[in-house]
Coordinates of C-alpha atoms and ligand atoms in Angstrom, one line a residue:
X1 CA 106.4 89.8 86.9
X2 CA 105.6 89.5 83.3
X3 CA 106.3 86.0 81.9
X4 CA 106.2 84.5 78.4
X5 CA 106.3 81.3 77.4
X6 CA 108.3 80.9 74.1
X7 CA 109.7 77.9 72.2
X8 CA 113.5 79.2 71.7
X9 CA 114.0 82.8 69.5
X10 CA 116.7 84.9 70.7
X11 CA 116.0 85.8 74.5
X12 CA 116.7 89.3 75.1
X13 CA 120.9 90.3 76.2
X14 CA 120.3 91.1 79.7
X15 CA 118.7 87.7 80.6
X16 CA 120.2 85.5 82.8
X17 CA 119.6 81.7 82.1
X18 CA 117.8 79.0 84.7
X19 CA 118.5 75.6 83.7
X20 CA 117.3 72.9 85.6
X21 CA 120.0 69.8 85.9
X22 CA 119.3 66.2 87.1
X23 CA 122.1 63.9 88.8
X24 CA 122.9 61.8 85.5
X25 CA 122.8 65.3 83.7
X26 CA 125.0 66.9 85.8
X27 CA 127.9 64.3 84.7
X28 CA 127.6 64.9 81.3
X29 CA 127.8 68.7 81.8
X30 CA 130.3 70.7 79.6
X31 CA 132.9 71.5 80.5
X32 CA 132.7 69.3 83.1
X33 CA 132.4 69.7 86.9
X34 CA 132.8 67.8 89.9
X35 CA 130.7 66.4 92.0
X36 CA 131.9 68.7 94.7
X37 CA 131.3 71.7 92.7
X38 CA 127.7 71.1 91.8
X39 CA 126.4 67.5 93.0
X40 CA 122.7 68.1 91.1
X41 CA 121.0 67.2 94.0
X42 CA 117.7 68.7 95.1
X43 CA 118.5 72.4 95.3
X44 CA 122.4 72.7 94.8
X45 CA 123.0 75.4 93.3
X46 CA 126.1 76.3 89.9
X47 CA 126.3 80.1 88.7
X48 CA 128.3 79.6 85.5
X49 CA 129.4 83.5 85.3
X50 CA 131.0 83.6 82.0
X51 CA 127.5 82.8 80.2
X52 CA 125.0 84.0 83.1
X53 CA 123.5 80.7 84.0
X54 CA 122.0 79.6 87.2
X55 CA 122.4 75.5 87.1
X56 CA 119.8 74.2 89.6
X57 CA 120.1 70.3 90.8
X58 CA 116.7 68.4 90.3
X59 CA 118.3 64.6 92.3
X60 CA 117.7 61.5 91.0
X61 CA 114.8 61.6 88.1
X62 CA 112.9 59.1 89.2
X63 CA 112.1 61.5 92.3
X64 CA 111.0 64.6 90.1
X65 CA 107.6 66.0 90.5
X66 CA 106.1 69.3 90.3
X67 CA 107.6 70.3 93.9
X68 CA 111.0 69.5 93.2
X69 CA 111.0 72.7 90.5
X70 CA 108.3 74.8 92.2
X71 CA 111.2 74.6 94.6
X72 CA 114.3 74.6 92.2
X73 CA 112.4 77.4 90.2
X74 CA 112.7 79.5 93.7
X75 CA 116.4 78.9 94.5
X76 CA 117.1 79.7 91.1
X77 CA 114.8 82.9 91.8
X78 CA 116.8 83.8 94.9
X79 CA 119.9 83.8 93.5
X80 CA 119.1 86.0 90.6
X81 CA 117.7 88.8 92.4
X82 CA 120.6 88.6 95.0
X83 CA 123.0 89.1 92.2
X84 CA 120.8 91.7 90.7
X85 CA 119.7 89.7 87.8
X86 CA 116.1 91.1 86.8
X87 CA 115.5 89.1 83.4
X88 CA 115.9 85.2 83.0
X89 CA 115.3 82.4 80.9
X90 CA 114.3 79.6 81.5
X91 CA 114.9 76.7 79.7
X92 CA 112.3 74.2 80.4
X93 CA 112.2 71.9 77.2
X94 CA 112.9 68.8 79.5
X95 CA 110.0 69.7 81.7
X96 CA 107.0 71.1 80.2
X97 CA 104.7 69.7 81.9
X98 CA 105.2 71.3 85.2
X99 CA 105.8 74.8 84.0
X100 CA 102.6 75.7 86.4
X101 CA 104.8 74.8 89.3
X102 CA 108.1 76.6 88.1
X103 CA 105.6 79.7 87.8
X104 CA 104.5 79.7 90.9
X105 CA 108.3 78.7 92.1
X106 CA 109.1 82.2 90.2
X107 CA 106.7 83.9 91.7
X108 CA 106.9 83.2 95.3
X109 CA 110.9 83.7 95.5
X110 CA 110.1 87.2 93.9
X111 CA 108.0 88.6 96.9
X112 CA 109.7 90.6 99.3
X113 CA 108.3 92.8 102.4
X114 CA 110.2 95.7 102.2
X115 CA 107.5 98.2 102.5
X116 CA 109.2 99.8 105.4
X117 CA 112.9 99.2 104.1
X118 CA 115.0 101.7 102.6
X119 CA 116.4 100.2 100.0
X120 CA 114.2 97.8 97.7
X121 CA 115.8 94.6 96.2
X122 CA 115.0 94.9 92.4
X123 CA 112.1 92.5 91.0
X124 CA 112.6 89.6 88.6
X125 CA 110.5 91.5 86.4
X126 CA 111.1 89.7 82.8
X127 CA 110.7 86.0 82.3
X128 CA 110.7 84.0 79.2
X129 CA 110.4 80.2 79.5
X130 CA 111.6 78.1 76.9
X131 CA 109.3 75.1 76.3
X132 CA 109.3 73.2 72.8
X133 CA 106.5 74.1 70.1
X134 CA 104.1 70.9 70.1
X135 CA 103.9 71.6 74.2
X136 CA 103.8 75.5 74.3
X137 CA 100.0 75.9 74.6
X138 CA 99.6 73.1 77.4
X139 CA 102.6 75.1 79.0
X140 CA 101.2 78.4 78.8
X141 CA 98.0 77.4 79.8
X142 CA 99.4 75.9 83.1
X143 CA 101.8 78.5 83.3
X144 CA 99.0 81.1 83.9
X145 CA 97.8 78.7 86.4
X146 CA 100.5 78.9 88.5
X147 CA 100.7 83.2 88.2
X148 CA 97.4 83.2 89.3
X149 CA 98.5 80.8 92.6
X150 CA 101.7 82.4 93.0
X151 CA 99.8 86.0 93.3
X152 CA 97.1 85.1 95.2
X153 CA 100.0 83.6 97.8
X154 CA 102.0 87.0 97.5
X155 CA 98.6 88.9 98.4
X156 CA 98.2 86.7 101.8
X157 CA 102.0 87.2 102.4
X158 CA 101.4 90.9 101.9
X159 CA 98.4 91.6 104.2
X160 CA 100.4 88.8 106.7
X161 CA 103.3 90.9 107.2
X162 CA 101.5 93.9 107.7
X163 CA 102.4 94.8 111.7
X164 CA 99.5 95.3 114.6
X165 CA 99.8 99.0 114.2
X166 CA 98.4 99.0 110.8
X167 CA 96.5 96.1 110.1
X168 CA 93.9 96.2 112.6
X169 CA 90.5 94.0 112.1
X170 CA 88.6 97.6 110.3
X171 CA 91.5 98.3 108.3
X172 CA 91.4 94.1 107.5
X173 CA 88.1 94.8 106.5
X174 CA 88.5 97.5 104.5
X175 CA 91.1 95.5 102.3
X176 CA 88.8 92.6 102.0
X177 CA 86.0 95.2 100.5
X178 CA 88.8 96.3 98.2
X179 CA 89.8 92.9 97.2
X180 CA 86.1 92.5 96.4
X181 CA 86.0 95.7 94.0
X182 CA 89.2 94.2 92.1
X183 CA 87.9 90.7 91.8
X184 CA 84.5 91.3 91.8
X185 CA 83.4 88.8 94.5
X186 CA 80.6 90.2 97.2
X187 CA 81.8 91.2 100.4
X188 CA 79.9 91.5 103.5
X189 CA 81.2 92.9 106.9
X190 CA 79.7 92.3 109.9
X191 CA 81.0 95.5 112.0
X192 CA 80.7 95.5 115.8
X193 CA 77.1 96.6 115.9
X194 CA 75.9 93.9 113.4
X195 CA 78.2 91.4 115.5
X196 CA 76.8 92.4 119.0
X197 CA 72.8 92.6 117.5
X198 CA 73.6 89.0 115.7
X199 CA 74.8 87.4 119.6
X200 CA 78.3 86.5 117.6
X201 CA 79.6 85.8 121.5
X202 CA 82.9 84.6 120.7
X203 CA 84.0 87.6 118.4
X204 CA 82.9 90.0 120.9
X205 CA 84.8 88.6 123.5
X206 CA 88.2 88.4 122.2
X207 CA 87.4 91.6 120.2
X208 CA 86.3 93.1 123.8
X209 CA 89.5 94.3 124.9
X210 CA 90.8 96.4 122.4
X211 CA 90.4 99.4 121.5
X212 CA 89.9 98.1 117.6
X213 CA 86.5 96.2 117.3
X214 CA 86.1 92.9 116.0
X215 CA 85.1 92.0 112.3
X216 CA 83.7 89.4 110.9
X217 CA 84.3 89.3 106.7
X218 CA 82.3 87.5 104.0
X219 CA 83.8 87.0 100.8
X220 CA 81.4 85.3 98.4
X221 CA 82.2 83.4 94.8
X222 CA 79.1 82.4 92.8
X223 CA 80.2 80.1 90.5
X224 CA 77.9 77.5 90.4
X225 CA 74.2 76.8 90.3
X226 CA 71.7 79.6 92.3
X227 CA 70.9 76.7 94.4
X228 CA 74.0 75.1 95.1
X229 CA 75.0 75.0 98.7
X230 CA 78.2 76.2 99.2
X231 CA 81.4 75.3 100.1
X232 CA 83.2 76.8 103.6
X233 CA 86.2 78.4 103.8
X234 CA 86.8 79.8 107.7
X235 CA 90.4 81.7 108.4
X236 CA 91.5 82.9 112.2
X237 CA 92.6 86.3 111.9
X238 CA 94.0 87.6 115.2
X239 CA 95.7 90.4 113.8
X240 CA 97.6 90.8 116.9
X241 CA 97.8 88.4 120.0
X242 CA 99.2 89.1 122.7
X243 CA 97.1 85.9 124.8
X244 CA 95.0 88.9 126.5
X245 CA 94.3 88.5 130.4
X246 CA 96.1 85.4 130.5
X247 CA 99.4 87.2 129.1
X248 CA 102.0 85.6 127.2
X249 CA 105.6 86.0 128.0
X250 CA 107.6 88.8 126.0
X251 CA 109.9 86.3 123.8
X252 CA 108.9 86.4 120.3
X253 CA 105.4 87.9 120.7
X254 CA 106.3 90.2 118.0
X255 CA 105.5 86.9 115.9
X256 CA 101.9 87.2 117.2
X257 CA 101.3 89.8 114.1
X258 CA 100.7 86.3 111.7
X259 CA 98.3 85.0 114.1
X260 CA 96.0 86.2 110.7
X261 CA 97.5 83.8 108.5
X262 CA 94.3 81.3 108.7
X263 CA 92.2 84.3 107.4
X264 CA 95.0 85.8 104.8
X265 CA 95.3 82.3 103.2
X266 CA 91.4 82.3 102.7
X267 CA 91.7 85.9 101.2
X268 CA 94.3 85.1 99.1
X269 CA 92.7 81.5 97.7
X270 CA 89.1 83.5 97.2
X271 CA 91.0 86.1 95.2
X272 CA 92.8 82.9 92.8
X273 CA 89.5 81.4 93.0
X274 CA 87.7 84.6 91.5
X275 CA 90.0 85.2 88.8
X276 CA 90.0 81.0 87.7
X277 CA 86.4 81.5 87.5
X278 CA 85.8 78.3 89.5
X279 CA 82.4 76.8 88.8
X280 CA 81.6 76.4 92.0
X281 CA 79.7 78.4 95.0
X282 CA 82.6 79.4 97.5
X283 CA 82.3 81.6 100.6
X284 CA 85.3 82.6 102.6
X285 CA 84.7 84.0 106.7
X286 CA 87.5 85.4 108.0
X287 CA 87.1 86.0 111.7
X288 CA 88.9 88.8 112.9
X289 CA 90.0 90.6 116.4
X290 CA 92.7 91.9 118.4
X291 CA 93.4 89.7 121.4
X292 CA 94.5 92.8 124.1
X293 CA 94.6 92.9 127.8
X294 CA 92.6 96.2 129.0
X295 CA 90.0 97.0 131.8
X296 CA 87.1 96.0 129.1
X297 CA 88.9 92.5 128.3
X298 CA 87.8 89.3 128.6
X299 CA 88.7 86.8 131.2
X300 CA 89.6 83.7 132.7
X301 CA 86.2 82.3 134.2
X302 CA 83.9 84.1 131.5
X303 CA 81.1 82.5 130.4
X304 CA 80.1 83.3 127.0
X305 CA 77.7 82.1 124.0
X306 CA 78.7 81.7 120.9
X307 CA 76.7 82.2 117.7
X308 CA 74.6 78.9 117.5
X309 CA 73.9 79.7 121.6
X310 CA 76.8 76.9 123.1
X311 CA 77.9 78.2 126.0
X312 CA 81.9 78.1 126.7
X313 CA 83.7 78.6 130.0
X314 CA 87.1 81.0 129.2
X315 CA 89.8 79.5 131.3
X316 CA 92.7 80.9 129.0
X317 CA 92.2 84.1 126.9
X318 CA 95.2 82.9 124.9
X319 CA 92.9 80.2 123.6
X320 CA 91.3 82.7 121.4
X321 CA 91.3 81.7 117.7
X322 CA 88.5 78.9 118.7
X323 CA 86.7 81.3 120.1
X324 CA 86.4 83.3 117.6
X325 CA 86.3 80.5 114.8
X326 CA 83.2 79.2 116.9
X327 CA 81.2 82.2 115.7
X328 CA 82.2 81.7 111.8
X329 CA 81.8 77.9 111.8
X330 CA 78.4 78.2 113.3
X331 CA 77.8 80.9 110.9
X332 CA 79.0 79.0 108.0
X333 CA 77.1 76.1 109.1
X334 CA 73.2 78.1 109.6
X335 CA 73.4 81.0 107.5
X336 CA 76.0 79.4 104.8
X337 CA 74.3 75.5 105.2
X338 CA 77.9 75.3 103.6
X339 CA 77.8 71.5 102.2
X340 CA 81.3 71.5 103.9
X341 CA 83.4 73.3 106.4
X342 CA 87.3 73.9 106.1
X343 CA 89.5 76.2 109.0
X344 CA 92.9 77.3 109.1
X345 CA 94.5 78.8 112.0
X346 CA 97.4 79.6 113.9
X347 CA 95.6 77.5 116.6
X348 CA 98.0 76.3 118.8
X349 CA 101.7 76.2 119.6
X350 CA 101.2 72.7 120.9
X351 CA 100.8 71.7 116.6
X352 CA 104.5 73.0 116.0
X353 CA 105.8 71.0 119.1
X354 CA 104.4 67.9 117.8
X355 CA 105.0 68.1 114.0
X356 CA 107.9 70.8 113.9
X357 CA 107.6 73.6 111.0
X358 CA 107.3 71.2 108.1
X359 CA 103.3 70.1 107.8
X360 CA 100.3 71.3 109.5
X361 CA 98.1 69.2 111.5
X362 CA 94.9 68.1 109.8
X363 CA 92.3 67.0 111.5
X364 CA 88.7 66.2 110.3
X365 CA 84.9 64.6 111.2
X366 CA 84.2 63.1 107.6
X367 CA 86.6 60.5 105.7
X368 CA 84.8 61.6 102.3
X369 CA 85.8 65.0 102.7
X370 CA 89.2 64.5 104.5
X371 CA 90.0 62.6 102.0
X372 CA 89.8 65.0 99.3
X373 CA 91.1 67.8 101.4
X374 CA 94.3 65.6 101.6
X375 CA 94.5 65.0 98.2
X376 CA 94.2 68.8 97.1
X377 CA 97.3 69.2 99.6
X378 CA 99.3 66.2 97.9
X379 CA 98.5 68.2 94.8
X380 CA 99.9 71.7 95.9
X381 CA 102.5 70.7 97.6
X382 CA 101.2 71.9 101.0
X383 CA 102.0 69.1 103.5
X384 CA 98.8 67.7 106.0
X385 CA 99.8 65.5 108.7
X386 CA 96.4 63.5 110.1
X387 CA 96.1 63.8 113.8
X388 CA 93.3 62.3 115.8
X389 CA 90.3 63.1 117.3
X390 CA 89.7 60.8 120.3
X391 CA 86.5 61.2 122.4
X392 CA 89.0 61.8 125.6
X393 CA 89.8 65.4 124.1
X394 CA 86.5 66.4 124.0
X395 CA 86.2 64.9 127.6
X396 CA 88.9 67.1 128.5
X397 CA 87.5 70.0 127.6
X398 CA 84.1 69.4 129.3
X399 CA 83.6 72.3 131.7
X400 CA 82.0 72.2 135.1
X401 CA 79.6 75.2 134.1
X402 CA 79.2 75.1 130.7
X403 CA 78.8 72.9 127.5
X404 CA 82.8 73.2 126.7
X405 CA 85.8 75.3 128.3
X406 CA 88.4 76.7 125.7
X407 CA 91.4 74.9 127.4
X408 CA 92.2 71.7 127.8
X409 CA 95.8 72.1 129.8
X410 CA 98.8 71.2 128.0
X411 CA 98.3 67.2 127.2
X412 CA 97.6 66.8 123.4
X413 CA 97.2 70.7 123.4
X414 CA 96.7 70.8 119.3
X415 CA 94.2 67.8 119.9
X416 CA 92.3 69.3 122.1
X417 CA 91.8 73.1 120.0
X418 CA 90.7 70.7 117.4
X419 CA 88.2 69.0 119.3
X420 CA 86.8 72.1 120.5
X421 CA 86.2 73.5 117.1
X422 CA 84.8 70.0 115.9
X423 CA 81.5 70.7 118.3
X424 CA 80.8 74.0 116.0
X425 CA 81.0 72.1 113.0
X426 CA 78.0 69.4 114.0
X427 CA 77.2 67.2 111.2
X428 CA 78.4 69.5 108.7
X429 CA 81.6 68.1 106.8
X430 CA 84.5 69.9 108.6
X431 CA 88.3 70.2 108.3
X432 CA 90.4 71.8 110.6
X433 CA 94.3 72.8 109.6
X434 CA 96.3 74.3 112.0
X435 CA 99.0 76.1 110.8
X436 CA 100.6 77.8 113.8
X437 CA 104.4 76.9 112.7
X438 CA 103.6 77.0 108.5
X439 CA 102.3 80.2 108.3
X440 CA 105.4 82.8 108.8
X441 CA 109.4 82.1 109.0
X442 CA 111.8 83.8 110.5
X443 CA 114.6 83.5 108.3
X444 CA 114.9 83.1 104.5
X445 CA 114.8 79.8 103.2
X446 CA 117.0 78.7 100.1
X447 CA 113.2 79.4 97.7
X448 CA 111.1 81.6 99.9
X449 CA 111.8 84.6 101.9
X450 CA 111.0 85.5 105.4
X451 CA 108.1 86.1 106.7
X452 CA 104.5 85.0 106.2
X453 CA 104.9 81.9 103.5
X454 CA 101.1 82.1 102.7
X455 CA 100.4 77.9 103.4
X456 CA 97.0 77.0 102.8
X457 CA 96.4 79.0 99.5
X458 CA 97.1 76.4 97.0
X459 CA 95.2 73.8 99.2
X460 CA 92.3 75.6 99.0
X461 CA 92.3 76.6 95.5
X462 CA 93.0 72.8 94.3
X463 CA 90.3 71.8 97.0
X464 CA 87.6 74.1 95.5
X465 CA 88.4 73.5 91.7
X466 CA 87.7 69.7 92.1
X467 CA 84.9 70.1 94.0
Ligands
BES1 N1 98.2 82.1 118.3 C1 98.5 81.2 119.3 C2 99.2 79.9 118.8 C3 100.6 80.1 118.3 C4 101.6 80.0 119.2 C5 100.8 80.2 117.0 C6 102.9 80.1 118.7 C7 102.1 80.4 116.5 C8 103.2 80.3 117.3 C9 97.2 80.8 120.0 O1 96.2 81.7 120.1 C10 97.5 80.4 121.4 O2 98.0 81.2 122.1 N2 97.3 79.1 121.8 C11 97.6 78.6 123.1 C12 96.5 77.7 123.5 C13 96.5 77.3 124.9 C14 96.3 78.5 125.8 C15 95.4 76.3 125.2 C16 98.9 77.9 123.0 O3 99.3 77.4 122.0 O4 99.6 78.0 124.0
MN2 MN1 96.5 83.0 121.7
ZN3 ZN1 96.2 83.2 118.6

């Protein structure tokens, strides 16, 4: 998409206009409409044909911030291209300061996967937004802010949707190493071999089964000082689950292909991170496998030992993501000595049945550090609900025969993966997200389409720039 921020000159014929319209605008509108037509709430939506402008309602102005026209900005986005609208202007003298957010809005309404499709719905591929002169460079600057975050998102969305058959941990890895050559950031893969010799435990066992190894992928950004520790950031990427030995049930497993969507959001950030040119040291670990069934699979009753030599009774190979994330967490923490730890995952359905598809849980061992972590969400309009970390979750994961099993049963299911992961991090500051019900969508929503929504990228990238 090729935007331009302008302060008025004649916009090109073809363009379409966005206008964004408050409730006490909306009244004054001319010629008028009613309240039924077009209320300017949140959202609503008024295609004035005759002059080719999309009216988007903004509610009450006192209620206005930067996610109320990220998310207007992608309605308006929607419509356009299902009209077949591929230029528009929008005029955002009213709102200049969060022309970063409309950007992004722009941008993440654009993306489609219709790699596989026959027919291709035509980009937004011209935008000019009208800001006035004395706030054009403030504009622009944020503006190209928001492309960067809107991109980065559409990459994770784009690996996401990639299906089983051809995203596969090697092929992953092989796109992360690509990523590295286009945003120059160092990328390390630890293949199968280098796993097994290094006693990564976890990966190998949920990798065990399939006939497509395990990877583990470091993305590094050297920003900062030589010495500066750096900061963590751990992704699950199961490209395909399908719970292993301890099956899971037909119904929507096909959904299992964005049980990566931990590890795409941590691609995606490091490449927005790389081209900011944070000042900061930032290493991303994506741990990848393929969770299969198969004579050579894991099972229930395994005992394993995971990189930093904890030993972990398997009583559900469906509870594989902190399996894996073990091994990259310990990693982070004694190879890294990461000054903090943050993981996202697709960790357990139990997270969707408490907080529904709206926030992801958050869970972490250090106020300081949750803290901010919150704060970056509150900034990108990602929504963190806390959740807690009683000492009776890690009691119910005690095993009989090991230091921890990877289930706890059903009871506080979300509580309990976190827990588990918690005893990898140690002392190190460490944040846990799980994202099981943000990460993908089945249908289109009225600013995003369906499929992998790439939650967690802006987090991230807000986390690591005020670090
Ligand atoms: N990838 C799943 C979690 C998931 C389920 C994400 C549905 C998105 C939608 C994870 O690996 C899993 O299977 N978790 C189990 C854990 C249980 C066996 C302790 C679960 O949620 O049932
Ligand atoms: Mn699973
Ligand atoms: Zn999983």
């Amino acid at each position: 998409m090729k935007i331009v921020f302008a302060t008025g000159a004649a916009p090109a014929k073809d363009a379409a206009v966005i206008r964004f319209v408050t409730r006490d605008q909306r009244a004054k509108l001319v010629p008028p409409v009613s309240e039924e037509e077009f209320s300017g709430k949140a959202n609503t939506l008024l295609y004035l044909r005759c002059d080719s402008t999309v009216c988007v309602g903004l509610g009450e102005r006192a209620k206005i911030n930067a996610h109320t026209l990220r998310s207007a900005a992608g309605v308006a986005a929607m419509f356009l291209k299902k009209i077949g609208r591929t230029s528009a202007v929008v005029r955002l003298e009213d709102w200049p300061k969060f022309a970063g957010a409309v950007v992004e809005g722009l941008i993440l309404a654009d993306y489609r996967f219709e790699r596989f499709k026959t027919k291709q719905t035509a980009e937004l591929d011209n935008v000019r937004v009208h800001v006035l002169g004395e706030d054009l460079a403030t504009a622009k600057k944020a503006g190209e802010r928001g492309q960067t975050l809107g991109e980065a998102a559409n990459l994770a969305r784009d690996v996401a949707n990639q299906p089983g058959n051809l995203l596969y941990p090697e092929s992953l890895a092989d796109r992360a190493e690509k990523l590295g050559r286009d945003f120059k950031l160092k990328v390390t893969i630890f293949d199968e071999k280098k796993l097994r010799a290094g006693k990564f435990g976890g990966l190998i066992a949920v990798g065990q089964g399939s006939e497509r190894g395990p990877r583990m992928i470091v993305i590094e950004h050297r920003g900062g000082s030589k010495n500066q520790v750096p900061i963590a950031l751990v992704g699950k990427a199961i490209t395909f689950d399908t719970g292993g030995i301890s099956i899971k049930p037909a119904a929507n497993m096909e959904d299992m292909i964005f049980d990566k969507c931990g590890g795409m959001a941590v691609l995606g950030a490091m490449a927005a991170i790389a081209e900011l040119k944070v000042k900061c040291n930032v290493v991303g670990i994506i741990a990848s496998a393929e969770n299969m069934p198969s004579g050579g699979a894991y099972r229930p009753g395994d005992i394993i030992t995971t990189y930093d030599g904890k030993h972990v009774e398997i009583i559900n190979t469906d509870a594989e993501g902190r399996v894996v994330l073990a091994d990259a967490i310990a990693y982070a923490r004694i190879d890294q000595k990461a000054a903090a730890i943050i993981d996202l995952a697709t960790l357990t359905g139990a997270c969707g049945v408490a907080l529904g598809d709206n926030a992801a849980g958050f869970w972490n061992n250090d106020e300081a550090f949750g803290k901010r972590v919150l704060a970056a969400a509150e900034r990108a309009g990602e929504r963190l609900w806390p959740m807690p970390l009683f000492t009776e979750f890690e009691e119910q994961i005690r095993s009989d025969v090991a230091l921890i099993k990877n289930s706890g049963g059903r009871l506080g299911g979300a509580c309990t993966g976190a827990a588990f992961l918690k005893t990898f991090a140690e002392d190190t500051p460490w944040a846990h997200l799980d994202i099981a019900y943000m990460s993908h969508r089945e249908k289109d929503r009225a600013d995003l389409a369906r499929g992998a929504t790439g939650f967690g990228v802006r987090t991230l990238v807000e986390l690591v720039e005020n670090w």
